[in-house]
Short mmCIF file of C-alpha atoms in Angstrom, two decimals:
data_model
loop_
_atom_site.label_atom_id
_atom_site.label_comp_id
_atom_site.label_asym_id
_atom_site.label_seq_id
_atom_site.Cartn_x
_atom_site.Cartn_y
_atom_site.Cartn_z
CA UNK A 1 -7.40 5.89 -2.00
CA UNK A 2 -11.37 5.21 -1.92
CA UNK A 3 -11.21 7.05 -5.41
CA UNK A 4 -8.57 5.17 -6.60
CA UNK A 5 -10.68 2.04 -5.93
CA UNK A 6 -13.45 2.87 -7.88
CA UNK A 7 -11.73 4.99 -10.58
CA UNK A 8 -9.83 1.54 -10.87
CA UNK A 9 -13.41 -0.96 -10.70
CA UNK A 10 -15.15 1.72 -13.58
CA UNK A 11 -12.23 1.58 -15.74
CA UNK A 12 -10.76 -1.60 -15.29
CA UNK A 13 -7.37 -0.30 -14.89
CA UNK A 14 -5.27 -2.81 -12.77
CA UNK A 15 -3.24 0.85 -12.59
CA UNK A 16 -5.39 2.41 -10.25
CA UNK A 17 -6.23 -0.59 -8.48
CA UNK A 18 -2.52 -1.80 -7.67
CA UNK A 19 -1.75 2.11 -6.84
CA UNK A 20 -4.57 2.02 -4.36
CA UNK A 21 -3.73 -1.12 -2.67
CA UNK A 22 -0.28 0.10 -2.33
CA UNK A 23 -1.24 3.19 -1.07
CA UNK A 24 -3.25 0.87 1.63
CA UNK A 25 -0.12 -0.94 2.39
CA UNK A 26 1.95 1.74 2.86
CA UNK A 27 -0.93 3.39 5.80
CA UNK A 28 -0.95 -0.20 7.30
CA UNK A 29 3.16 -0.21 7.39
CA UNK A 30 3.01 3.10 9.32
CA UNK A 31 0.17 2.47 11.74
CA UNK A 32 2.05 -1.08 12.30
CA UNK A 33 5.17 1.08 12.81
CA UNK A 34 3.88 3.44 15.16
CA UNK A 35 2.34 0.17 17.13
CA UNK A 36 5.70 -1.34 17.19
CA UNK A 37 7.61 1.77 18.09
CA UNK A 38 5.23 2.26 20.87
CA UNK A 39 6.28 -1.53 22.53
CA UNK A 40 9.72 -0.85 21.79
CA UNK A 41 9.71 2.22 24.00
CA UNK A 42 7.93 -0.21 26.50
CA UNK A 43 10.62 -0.87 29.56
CA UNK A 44 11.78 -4.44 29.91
CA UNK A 45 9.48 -6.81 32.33
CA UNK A 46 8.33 -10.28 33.21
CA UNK A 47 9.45 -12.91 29.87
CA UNK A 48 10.89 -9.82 28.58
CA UNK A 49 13.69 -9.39 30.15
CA UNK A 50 15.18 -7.23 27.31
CA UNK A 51 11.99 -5.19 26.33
CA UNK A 52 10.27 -5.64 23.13
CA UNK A 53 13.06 -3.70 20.93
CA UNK A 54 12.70 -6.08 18.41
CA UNK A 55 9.07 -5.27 17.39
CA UNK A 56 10.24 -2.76 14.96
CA UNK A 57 12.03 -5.31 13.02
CA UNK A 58 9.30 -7.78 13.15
CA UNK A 59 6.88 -4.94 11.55
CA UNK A 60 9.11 -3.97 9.28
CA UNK A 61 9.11 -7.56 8.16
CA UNK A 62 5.32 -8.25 8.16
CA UNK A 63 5.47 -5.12 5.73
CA UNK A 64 8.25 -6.69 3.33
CA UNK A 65 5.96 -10.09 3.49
CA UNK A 66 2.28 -8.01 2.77
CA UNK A 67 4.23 -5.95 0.00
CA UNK A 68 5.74 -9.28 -1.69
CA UNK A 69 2.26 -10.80 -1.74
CA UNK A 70 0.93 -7.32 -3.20
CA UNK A 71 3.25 -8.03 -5.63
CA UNK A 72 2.55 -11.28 -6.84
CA UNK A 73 -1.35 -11.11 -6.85
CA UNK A 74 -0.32 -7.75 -9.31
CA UNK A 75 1.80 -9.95 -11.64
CA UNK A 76 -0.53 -12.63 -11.45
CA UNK A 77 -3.55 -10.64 -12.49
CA UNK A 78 -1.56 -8.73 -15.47
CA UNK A 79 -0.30 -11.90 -16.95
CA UNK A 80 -4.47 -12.76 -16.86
CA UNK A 81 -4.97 -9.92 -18.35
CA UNK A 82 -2.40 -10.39 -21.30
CA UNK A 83 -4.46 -13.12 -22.64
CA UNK A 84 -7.79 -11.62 -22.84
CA UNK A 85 -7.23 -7.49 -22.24
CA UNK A 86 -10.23 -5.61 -20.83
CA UNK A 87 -11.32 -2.51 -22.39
CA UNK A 88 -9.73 0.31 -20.27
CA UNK A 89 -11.36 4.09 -19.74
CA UNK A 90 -8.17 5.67 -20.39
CA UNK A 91 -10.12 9.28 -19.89
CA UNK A 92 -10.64 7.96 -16.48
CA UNK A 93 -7.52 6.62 -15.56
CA UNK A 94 -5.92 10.40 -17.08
CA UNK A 95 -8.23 11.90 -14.94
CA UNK A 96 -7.85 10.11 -11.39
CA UNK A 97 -3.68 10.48 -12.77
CA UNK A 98 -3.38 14.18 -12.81
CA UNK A 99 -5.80 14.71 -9.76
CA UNK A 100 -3.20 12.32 -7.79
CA UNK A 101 -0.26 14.03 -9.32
CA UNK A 102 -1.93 17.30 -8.31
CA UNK A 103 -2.56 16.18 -4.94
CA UNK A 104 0.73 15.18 -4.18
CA UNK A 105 2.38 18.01 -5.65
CA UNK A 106 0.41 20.39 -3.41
CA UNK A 107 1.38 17.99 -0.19
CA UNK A 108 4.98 18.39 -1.52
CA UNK A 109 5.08 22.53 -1.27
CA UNK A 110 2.54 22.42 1.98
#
């Protein structure tokens, strides 16, 4: 991901950049997740009287709100960059591409 970020800053590619930050999302969405699972188990007590089942749901909807956001600050900066494109390092970008691509085809057979 920390690759991704700078690939992304030395070549300018909002590619790299928006995969990165999504990649960022999606470890936040699972460590919120596991947090949330973890209260869920909790047993009920005190205000509440029914446990905190529906932390899972909230989390899931913090994620759905962070990745919408993600979203629009992408769109946002590509429509900047439709008016006055940056040169991009596409050697770079290939580069960081097929090392990802490589990377998660080796997590896929592990």
């Amino acid at each position: 991901m920390a690759v991704e970020v700078v690939a992304g800053l030395l070549a300018g590619s909002l590619a790299l950049l928006s995969d990165a930050a999504h990649m960022l999302t999606d470890a936040g969405a699972i460590a919120l997740a596991l947090v949330a699972a973890r209260l869920a188990a909790r047993p009920p007590r005190g205000r509440f009287t029914f446990g905190l089942g529906r932390a899972e749901i909230l989390s899931a909807q913090i994620n759905g709100a962070v990745l919408f956001v993600l979203a629009g600050v992408i769109a946002l900066e590509g429509v900047r960059r439709l008016g006055s494109a940056p040169d991009v390092e596409g050697v770079v970008v290939l580069v960081v591409g097929v090392a990802g691509a490589a990377v998660n085809l080796g997590a896929a057979w592990a």
